[in-house]
Amino acid sequence: MRNTRALVMMLIAVVLAGGAVLVAARWINGQAASTAGTGKVAVALVDIALGSRLNPDMVRLVDWPANAMPPGAISDPKLLASRVTRASLQRGEPLMEGKLAPPGTQGGLSAVVAEGKRAMTVRVNDVVGVAGFALPGNFVDVLVNTQEDGPRHAGMKDASISKIVLERILVLAIAQEAGRDETKPKVVNAVTLELSPQQAERLDLARSVGTLSLVLRNQADPDPVRTDGATKASLLDARLAAVLPAAAPARPAAPARPRPQPAVREPGDMVEVMRGTAVSFERY
């Protein structure tokens, strides 16, 4: 009886050992197959700021699965010589063509400006700069507060108008910082915006004729908004409409009742005349 139990236990142990060997063999074969399907990819060895010029100490080549190769990944170190980053890179992040400026680009903010665009700096304060929440990488609208041209209407002493003149403008830098990794608000005295040549002209004119304000907008909202601008008259009309109760509808006037007309007597008519208790008839 005891020998039978020992034989059963030995048989179970042999079966389990065989299963473990089979699983281990499959795992080793899988690792060998995956290793055979790998390639080299350049990744950031340290955190790299936007607009930085790459050097060999910043990148290294690592093995990367061939079936998960990032699009645009760079595997040749020669292609990274003196390249400039157009975006911030975290340690271990693969370097791709989309995040690098074209070869020959100089470092600094000029490498970040998109093709056909211009960088322009405007002076702001803690209010105009959206209390420091307008950070690099955000989009803003630009408002100008100025005086309307042309003759003023009767009774209007103030021709001020506030109007959105530019929409969805990319903030490239605040003060002298272009990093886009920070989320903490930072009050600065200057903001650099990315503009087309036509937008740069409009912004320069708006800056010379009035005061500017920035309006932070949703990152995923690309739709333009057309407004007529806000004037003092429209502002007061809106305030009065919100404060004053709605006027009661006028009631229709009741039709006038005809007044009784006195009887017209013809000459020769008899009229009854009462004097005390005496009654007489007289002719007119």
Coordinates of N, CA, C and O in Angstrom, one line a residue, residues 90-227:
Q90 N 11.3 63.6 -22.9 CA 11.6 63.0 -21.6 C 12.6 61.9 -21.7 O 12.8 61.4 -22.8
R91 N 13.3 61.6 -20.6 CA 14.3 60.6 -20.6 C 13.7 59.2 -21.0 O 12.6 58.9 -20.5
G92 N 14.3 58.6 -21.9 CA 13.8 57.3 -22.4 C 12.8 57.4 -23.6 O 12.4 56.4 -24.1
E93 N 12.5 58.6 -24.0 CA 11.5 58.8 -25.1 C 12.3 58.7 -26.4 O 13.3 59.3 -26.6
P94 N 11.7 58.0 -27.4 CA 12.4 57.8 -28.7 C 12.4 59.1 -29.4 O 11.4 59.9 -29.4
L95 N 13.4 59.4 -30.2 CA 13.6 60.6 -31.0 C 13.0 60.3 -32.4 O 13.4 59.3 -33.0
M96 N 12.1 61.2 -32.8 CA 11.4 61.0 -34.1 C 11.6 62.3 -34.9 O 11.8 63.4 -34.4
E97 N 11.5 62.1 -36.2 CA 11.7 63.3 -37.1 C 10.7 64.4 -36.8 O 11.0 65.6 -37.0
G98 N 9.5 64.0 -36.4 CA 8.5 65.0 -36.2 C 8.8 66.0 -35.0 O 8.2 67.0 -34.9
K99 N 9.7 65.5 -34.1 CA 10.1 66.3 -33.0 C 11.4 67.0 -33.2 O 11.9 67.6 -32.2
L100 N 12.0 67.0 -34.4 CA 13.2 67.6 -34.7 C 13.1 68.6 -35.8 O 12.3 68.4 -36.7
A101 N 13.8 69.7 -35.7 CA 13.8 70.7 -36.7 C 14.6 70.2 -37.9 O 15.4 69.3 -37.8
P102 N 14.4 70.8 -39.1 CA 15.1 70.4 -40.3 C 16.6 70.5 -40.1 O 17.1 71.4 -39.3
P103 N 17.4 69.7 -40.7 CA 18.9 69.8 -40.6 C 19.4 71.2 -41.0 O 18.9 71.8 -41.9
G104 N 20.3 71.7 -40.2 CA 20.9 73.0 -40.4 C 20.2 74.2 -39.7 O 20.6 75.3 -39.7
T105 N 19.1 73.8 -39.0 CA 18.4 74.8 -38.2 C 19.2 75.2 -37.0 O 19.8 74.4 -36.3
Q106 N 19.3 76.5 -36.7 CA 20.0 77.0 -35.5 C 19.1 76.7 -34.3 O 17.9 76.6 -34.3
G107 N 19.8 76.6 -33.1 CA 19.1 76.4 -31.9 C 18.3 77.6 -31.4 O 18.4 78.7 -32.0
G108 N 17.5 77.4 -30.4 CA 16.8 78.5 -29.8 C 15.3 78.5 -30.3 O 14.8 77.6 -30.9
L109 N 14.7 79.7 -30.0 CA 13.2 79.8 -30.3 C 13.0 79.7 -31.8 O 11.9 79.3 -32.2
S110 N 13.9 80.1 -32.6 CA 13.6 80.1 -34.1 C 13.4 78.7 -34.6 O 12.7 78.6 -35.6
A111 N 13.9 77.7 -33.9 CA 13.7 76.3 -34.4 C 12.3 75.9 -34.1 O 11.8 74.9 -34.7
V112 N 11.6 76.6 -33.2 CA 10.2 76.2 -32.8 C 9.2 76.8 -33.7 O 8.1 76.2 -33.8
V113 N 9.5 77.9 -34.3 CA 8.5 78.6 -35.1 C 8.2 77.8 -36.4 O 9.1 77.3 -37.1
A114 N 7.0 77.5 -36.6 CA 6.6 76.7 -37.8 C 6.9 77.4 -39.1 O 7.0 78.7 -39.1
E115 N 6.9 76.7 -40.1 CA 7.2 77.2 -41.4 C 6.1 78.2 -41.9 O 5.0 77.9 -41.8
G116 N 6.6 79.4 -42.3 CA 5.6 80.4 -42.8 C 5.1 81.2 -41.6 O 4.2 82.1 -41.9
K117 N 5.5 81.0 -40.4 CA 5.0 81.7 -39.3 C 6.1 82.7 -38.8 O 7.2 82.6 -39.2
R118 N 5.7 83.6 -37.9 CA 6.6 84.6 -37.3 C 6.4 84.6 -35.7 O 5.3 84.2 -35.3
A119 N 7.4 84.9 -35.0 CA 7.3 85.1 -33.6 C 7.3 86.5 -33.2 O 8.1 87.3 -33.7
M120 N 6.3 86.9 -32.4 CA 6.2 88.3 -32.0 C 5.9 88.4 -30.5 O 5.1 87.6 -30.0
T121 N 6.6 89.3 -29.8 CA 6.4 89.5 -28.4 C 5.6 90.7 -28.1 O 5.8 91.8 -28.7
V122 N 4.7 90.6 -27.1 CA 3.8 91.7 -26.7 C 4.0 91.8 -25.2 O 4.2 90.8 -24.5
R123 N 3.9 93.0 -24.7 CA 4.0 93.3 -23.3 C 2.7 93.0 -22.6 O 1.6 93.4 -23.1
V124 N 2.7 92.3 -21.5 CA 1.5 92.0 -20.7 C 1.8 92.3 -19.2 O 2.9 92.5 -18.8
N125 N 0.7 92.2 -18.5 CA 0.8 92.3 -17.0 C 0.0 91.1 -16.4 O -0.4 90.2 -17.1
D126 N -0.2 91.1 -15.1 CA -0.8 90.0 -14.4 C -2.2 89.8 -14.9 O -2.8 88.7 -14.8
V127 N -2.9 90.9 -15.3 CA -4.3 90.7 -15.8 C -4.3 90.4 -17.3 O -5.0 89.4 -17.7
V128 N -3.6 91.1 -18.1 CA -3.6 90.9 -19.5 C -3.0 89.5 -19.8 O -3.5 88.8 -20.7
G129 N -2.1 89.0 -19.0 CA -1.5 87.7 -19.3 C -2.3 86.5 -18.7 O -1.7 85.5 -18.4
V130 N -3.6 86.7 -18.4 CA -4.5 85.7 -17.9 C -3.9 85.2 -16.6 O -3.9 84.0 -16.3
A131 N -3.4 86.1 -15.7 CA -2.9 85.7 -14.4 C -1.8 84.7 -14.4 O -1.7 83.9 -13.5
G132 N -1.1 84.6 -15.5 CA 0.0 83.7 -15.6 C -0.4 82.3 -16.1 O 0.5 81.4 -16.2
F133 N -1.6 82.1 -16.5 CA -2.1 80.8 -17.0 C -1.8 80.6 -18.5 O -2.0 79.5 -19.0
A134 N -1.4 81.6 -19.2 CA -1.1 81.5 -20.6 C 0.4 81.0 -20.7 O 1.3 81.8 -20.6
L135 N 0.5 79.7 -20.8 CA 1.8 79.0 -20.8 C 2.2 78.6 -22.2 O 1.4 78.5 -23.1
P136 N 3.5 78.4 -22.5 CA 3.9 77.9 -23.8 C 3.1 76.6 -24.2 O 3.0 75.7 -23.4
G137 N 2.6 76.6 -25.4 CA 1.8 75.5 -25.9 C 0.4 75.8 -25.8 O -0.4 75.0 -26.4
N138 N -0.1 76.8 -25.1 CA -1.5 77.1 -25.0 C -1.9 78.0 -26.2 O -1.1 78.6 -26.9
F139 N -3.2 78.1 -26.4 CA -3.8 78.9 -27.4 C -4.6 80.1 -26.8 O -5.3 79.8 -25.8
V140 N -4.5 81.3 -27.3 CA -5.2 82.4 -26.8 C -5.8 83.2 -27.9 O -5.5 83.1 -29.1
D141 N -6.8 84.0 -27.5 CA -7.4 85.0 -28.4 C -6.9 86.4 -27.9 O -6.6 86.6 -26.7
V142 N -6.7 87.3 -28.9 CA -6.2 88.6 -28.6 C -7.4 89.7 -28.7 O -8.0 89.7 -29.8
L143 N -7.6 90.5 -27.7 CA -8.6 91.5 -27.8 C -7.9 92.9 -27.7 O -6.8 93.0 -27.1
V144 N -8.5 93.9 -28.4 CA -8.0 95.2 -28.3 C -9.1 96.1 -27.9 O -10.3 96.0 -28.3
N145 N -8.8 97.1 -27.0 CA -9.8 98.1 -26.5 C -9.3 99.4 -27.1 O -8.2 99.9 -26.8
T146 N -10.1 100.0 -27.9 CA -9.7 101.2 -28.6 C -10.9 102.2 -28.8 O -12.0 101.9 -28.3
Q147 N -10.7 103.2 -29.5 CA -11.8 104.2 -29.8 C -12.2 104.0 -31.3 O -11.4 103.9 -32.2
E148 N -13.5 104.0 -31.5 CA -14.1 103.9 -32.8 C -13.8 105.2 -33.6 O -13.8 106.3 -33.1
D149 N -13.5 105.0 -34.9 CA -13.3 106.1 -35.8 C -14.6 106.6 -36.4 O -15.6 105.9 -36.3
G150 N -14.6 107.8 -36.9 CA -15.8 108.3 -37.5 C -16.6 109.2 -36.6 O -16.3 109.3 -35.4
P151 N -17.7 109.9 -37.1 CA -18.5 110.8 -36.2 C -19.2 110.0 -35.2 O -19.7 108.9 -35.4
R152 N -19.3 110.6 -34.0 CA -20.0 110.0 -32.9 C -21.5 110.3 -33.0 O -21.9 111.3 -33.4
H153 N -22.2 109.3 -32.5 CA -23.7 109.5 -32.6 C -24.1 110.5 -31.5 O -23.4 110.7 -30.5
A154 N -25.3 111.0 -31.7 CA -25.8 112.0 -30.8 C -26.0 111.3 -29.4 O -26.6 110.3 -29.3
G155 N -25.6 112.0 -28.4 CA -25.7 111.5 -27.0 C -24.7 110.6 -26.6 O -24.6 110.1 -25.5
M156 N -23.7 110.2 -27.5 CA -22.6 109.3 -27.2 C -21.4 110.1 -26.9 O -20.8 110.7 -27.8
K157 N -20.9 110.1 -25.6 CA -19.7 110.8 -25.3 C -18.5 109.9 -25.3 O -17.4 110.3 -25.3
D158 N -18.7 108.6 -25.3 CA -17.6 107.6 -25.3 C -17.8 106.6 -26.4 O -18.8 106.0 -26.6
A159 N -16.8 106.6 -27.3 CA -16.8 105.7 -28.5 C -15.9 104.5 -28.3 O -15.4 104.0 -29.3
S160 N -15.7 104.0 -27.1 CA -14.8 102.9 -26.9 C -15.4 101.6 -27.4 O -16.6 101.4 -27.4
I161 N -14.6 100.7 -27.9 CA -15.0 99.4 -28.3 C -14.0 98.4 -28.0 O -12.8 98.6 -28.0
S162 N -14.4 97.2 -27.6 CA -13.5 96.0 -27.3 C -13.9 94.9 -28.3 O -15.0 94.5 -28.4
K163 N -12.8 94.5 -29.0 CA -13.1 93.5 -30.1 C -12.0 92.5 -30.2 O -10.8 92.8 -30.0
I164 N -12.4 91.2 -30.5 CA -11.4 90.2 -30.7 C -10.8 90.3 -32.1 O -11.6 90.3 -33.1
V165 N -9.5 90.5 -32.2 CA -8.9 90.7 -33.5 C -8.1 89.5 -34.0 O -7.8 89.4 -35.2
L166 N -7.7 88.7 -33.1 CA -6.9 87.5 -33.4 C -7.4 86.3 -32.6 O -7.7 86.4 -31.4
E167 N -7.6 85.1 -33.3 CA -8.1 83.9 -32.6 C -7.1 82.8 -32.7 O -6.4 82.6 -33.7
R168 N -7.2 81.9 -31.7 CA -6.4 80.7 -31.6 C -4.9 80.9 -32.0 O -4.4 80.4 -33.0
I169 N -4.3 81.8 -31.2 CA -2.9 82.1 -31.4 C -2.0 81.3 -30.4 O -2.3 81.2 -29.2
L170 N -1.0 80.6 -30.9 CA -0.1 79.7 -30.1 C 0.9 80.6 -29.3 O 1.5 81.5 -29.9
V171 N 0.9 80.3 -28.0 CA 1.9 80.9 -27.2 C 3.2 80.1 -27.3 O 3.3 78.9 -26.9
L172 N 4.3 80.8 -27.8 CA 5.6 80.1 -28.0 C 6.4 80.2 -26.7 O 7.1 79.2 -26.3
A173 N 6.4 81.3 -26.0 CA 7.2 81.5 -24.8 C 6.6 82.5 -23.9 O 5.9 83.4 -24.4
I174 N 7.0 82.4 -22.7 CA 6.6 83.5 -21.7 C 7.9 84.0 -21.1 O 8.8 83.2 -20.7
A175 N 8.1 85.3 -21.2 CA 9.4 85.9 -20.8 C 10.5 85.3 -21.7 O 10.4 85.3 -22.9
Q176 N 11.5 84.7 -21.1 CA 12.5 84.0 -21.9 C 12.5 82.5 -21.8 O 13.5 81.8 -22.0
E177 N 11.3 82.0 -21.4 CA 11.2 80.5 -21.2 C 10.2 80.0 -22.3 O 9.1 80.5 -22.4
A178 N 10.7 78.9 -22.9 CA 9.8 78.3 -24.0 C 9.4 76.8 -23.6 O 8.8 76.2 -24.4
G179 N 9.8 76.4 -22.4 CA 9.5 75.0 -22.0 C 8.0 74.8 -21.8 O 7.3 75.7 -21.3
R180 N 7.5 73.7 -22.3 CA 6.0 73.4 -22.2 C 5.7 72.3 -21.2 O 4.6 71.8 -21.2
D181 N 6.6 72.0 -20.3 CA 6.3 70.9 -19.4 C 5.7 71.4 -18.1 O 5.0 70.7 -17.4
E182 N 5.8 72.7 -17.8 CA 5.3 73.3 -16.5 C 3.8 73.6 -16.7 O 3.4 74.0 -17.8
T183 N 3.1 73.4 -15.6 CA 1.6 73.7 -15.6 C 1.3 74.7 -14.5 O 0.2 75.2 -14.5
K184 N 2.3 75.1 -13.7 CA 2.1 76.1 -12.7 C 2.0 77.5 -13.3 O 2.9 77.8 -14.1
P185 N 1.0 78.3 -13.0 CA 0.9 79.6 -13.6 C 2.1 80.5 -13.2 O 2.6 80.4 -12.1
K186 N 2.5 81.3 -14.1 CA 3.7 82.2 -13.9 C 3.4 83.5 -14.5 O 3.2 83.7 -15.7
V187 N 3.4 84.6 -13.6 CA 3.2 85.9 -14.0 C 4.5 86.5 -14.6 O 5.5 86.5 -14.0
V188 N 4.4 87.0 -15.9 CA 5.5 87.5 -16.6 C 5.1 88.9 -17.2 O 4.0 89.3 -17.1
N189 N 6.1 89.6 -17.7 CA 5.8 90.9 -18.3 C 5.8 90.8 -19.9 O 5.7 91.9 -20.5
A190 N 6.0 89.7 -20.5 CA 6.1 89.6 -21.9 C 5.7 88.2 -22.4 O 6.0 87.2 -21.7
V191 N 4.9 88.1 -23.5 CA 4.5 86.8 -24.0 C 4.8 86.8 -25.5 O 4.5 87.8 -26.2
T192 N 5.4 85.7 -26.0 CA 5.8 85.6 -27.4 C 4.8 84.7 -28.1 O 4.5 83.6 -27.6
L193 N 4.2 85.2 -29.2 CA 3.1 84.5 -29.9 C 3.6 84.1 -31.3 O 4.4 84.8 -31.9
E194 N 3.0 83.0 -31.8 CA 3.3 82.5 -33.2 C 2.2 83.0 -34.1 O 1.0 82.7 -33.9
L195 N 2.6 83.8 -35.1 CA 1.6 84.5 -36.0 C 2.0 84.3 -37.4 O 3.2 84.1 -37.8
S196 N 1.0 84.4 -38.3 CA 1.3 84.6 -39.7 C 1.7 86.0 -40.0 O 1.5 86.9 -39.1
P197 N 2.3 86.3 -41.1 CA 2.7 87.7 -41.4 C 1.5 88.7 -41.3 O 1.6 89.8 -40.8
Q198 N 0.3 88.2 -41.8 CA -0.8 89.1 -41.8 C -1.3 89.3 -40.3 O -1.7 90.4 -39.9
Q199 N -1.3 88.3 -39.5 CA -1.6 88.4 -38.1 C -0.6 89.3 -37.4 O -1.0 90.0 -36.5
A200 N 0.6 89.2 -37.7 CA 1.6 90.1 -37.1 C 1.3 91.5 -37.4 O 1.5 92.4 -36.5
E201 N 0.9 91.8 -38.6 CA 0.6 93.2 -38.9 C -0.6 93.7 -38.1 O -0.7 94.8 -37.6
R202 N -1.6 92.8 -38.0 CA -2.8 93.2 -37.2 C -2.5 93.4 -35.7 O -3.0 94.4 -35.1
L203 N -1.7 92.6 -35.2 CA -1.3 92.7 -33.8 C -0.5 94.0 -33.6 O -0.7 94.7 -32.6
D204 N 0.4 94.3 -34.5 CA 1.2 95.5 -34.3 C 0.3 96.7 -34.4 O 0.5 97.7 -33.6
L205 N -0.7 96.8 -35.3 CA -1.6 97.9 -35.3 C -2.4 98.0 -34.1 O -2.7 99.1 -33.5
A206 N -3.0 96.8 -33.7 CA -3.8 96.8 -32.5 C -3.0 97.3 -31.2 O -3.6 98.0 -30.4
R207 N -1.7 97.0 -31.2 CA -0.9 97.4 -30.0 C -0.7 98.9 -30.0 O -0.6 99.5 -29.0
S208 N -0.7 99.5 -31.2 CA -0.5 100.9 -31.3 C -1.7 101.8 -31.1 O -1.6 103.0 -30.8
V209 N -2.9 101.2 -31.4 CA -4.1 102.0 -31.3 C -4.9 101.8 -30.0 O -5.9 102.5 -29.7
G210 N -4.5 100.8 -29.2 CA -5.3 100.5 -28.0 C -4.5 99.6 -27.1 O -3.3 99.4 -27.2
T211 N -5.2 99.1 -26.1 CA -4.7 98.2 -25.1 C -5.1 96.8 -25.4 O -6.2 96.5 -25.9
L212 N -4.1 95.8 -25.2 CA -4.4 94.4 -25.5 C -4.7 93.6 -24.3 O -4.3 93.9 -23.2
S213 N -5.5 92.6 -24.5 CA -5.8 91.6 -23.5 C -5.8 90.2 -24.2 O -6.1 90.1 -25.3
L214 N -5.3 89.2 -23.4 CA -5.3 87.8 -23.9 C -6.4 87.1 -23.2 O -6.8 87.3 -22.0
V215 N -7.0 86.2 -24.0 CA -8.1 85.3 -23.5 C -7.7 83.9 -23.7 O -7.5 83.5 -24.9
L216 N -7.6 83.1 -22.7 CA -7.2 81.7 -22.8 C -8.4 80.9 -23.3 O -9.5 81.0 -22.9
R217 N -8.1 80.0 -24.3 CA -9.2 79.2 -24.9 C -8.8 77.7 -24.8 O -7.7 77.3 -24.5
N218 N -9.8 76.9 -25.1 CA -9.7 75.5 -25.0 C -8.7 75.0 -26.1 O -8.8 75.4 -27.2
Q219 N -7.9 74.1 -25.7 CA -6.9 73.5 -26.6 C -7.5 72.8 -27.8 O -7.0 72.9 -28.9
A220 N -8.7 72.2 -27.6 CA -9.3 71.4 -28.6 C -10.4 72.1 -29.3 O -11.2 71.5 -30.0
D221 N -10.5 73.5 -29.2 CA -11.6 74.2 -29.8 C -11.0 75.0 -31.0 O -10.4 76.1 -30.8
P222 N -11.1 74.5 -32.2 CA -10.6 75.2 -33.4 C -11.6 76.1 -34.1 O -11.2 76.8 -35.0
D223 N -12.8 76.2 -33.6 CA -13.8 76.9 -34.4 C -13.7 78.4 -34.1 O -13.6 78.9 -33.0
P224 N -13.7 79.2 -35.2 CA -13.6 80.7 -35.0 C -15.0 81.2 -34.6 O -16.0 80.6 -34.8
V225 N -14.9 82.4 -34.0 CA -16.1 83.1 -33.5 C -16.1 84.5 -34.0 O -15.1 85.2 -33.9
R226 N -17.2 84.8 -34.7 CA -17.3 86.2 -35.2 C -18.2 87.0 -34.3 O -19.4 86.7 -34.1
T227 N -17.7 88.1 -33.8 CA -18.5 89.0 -33.0 C -18.4 90.4 -33.5 O -17.5 90.8 -34.3

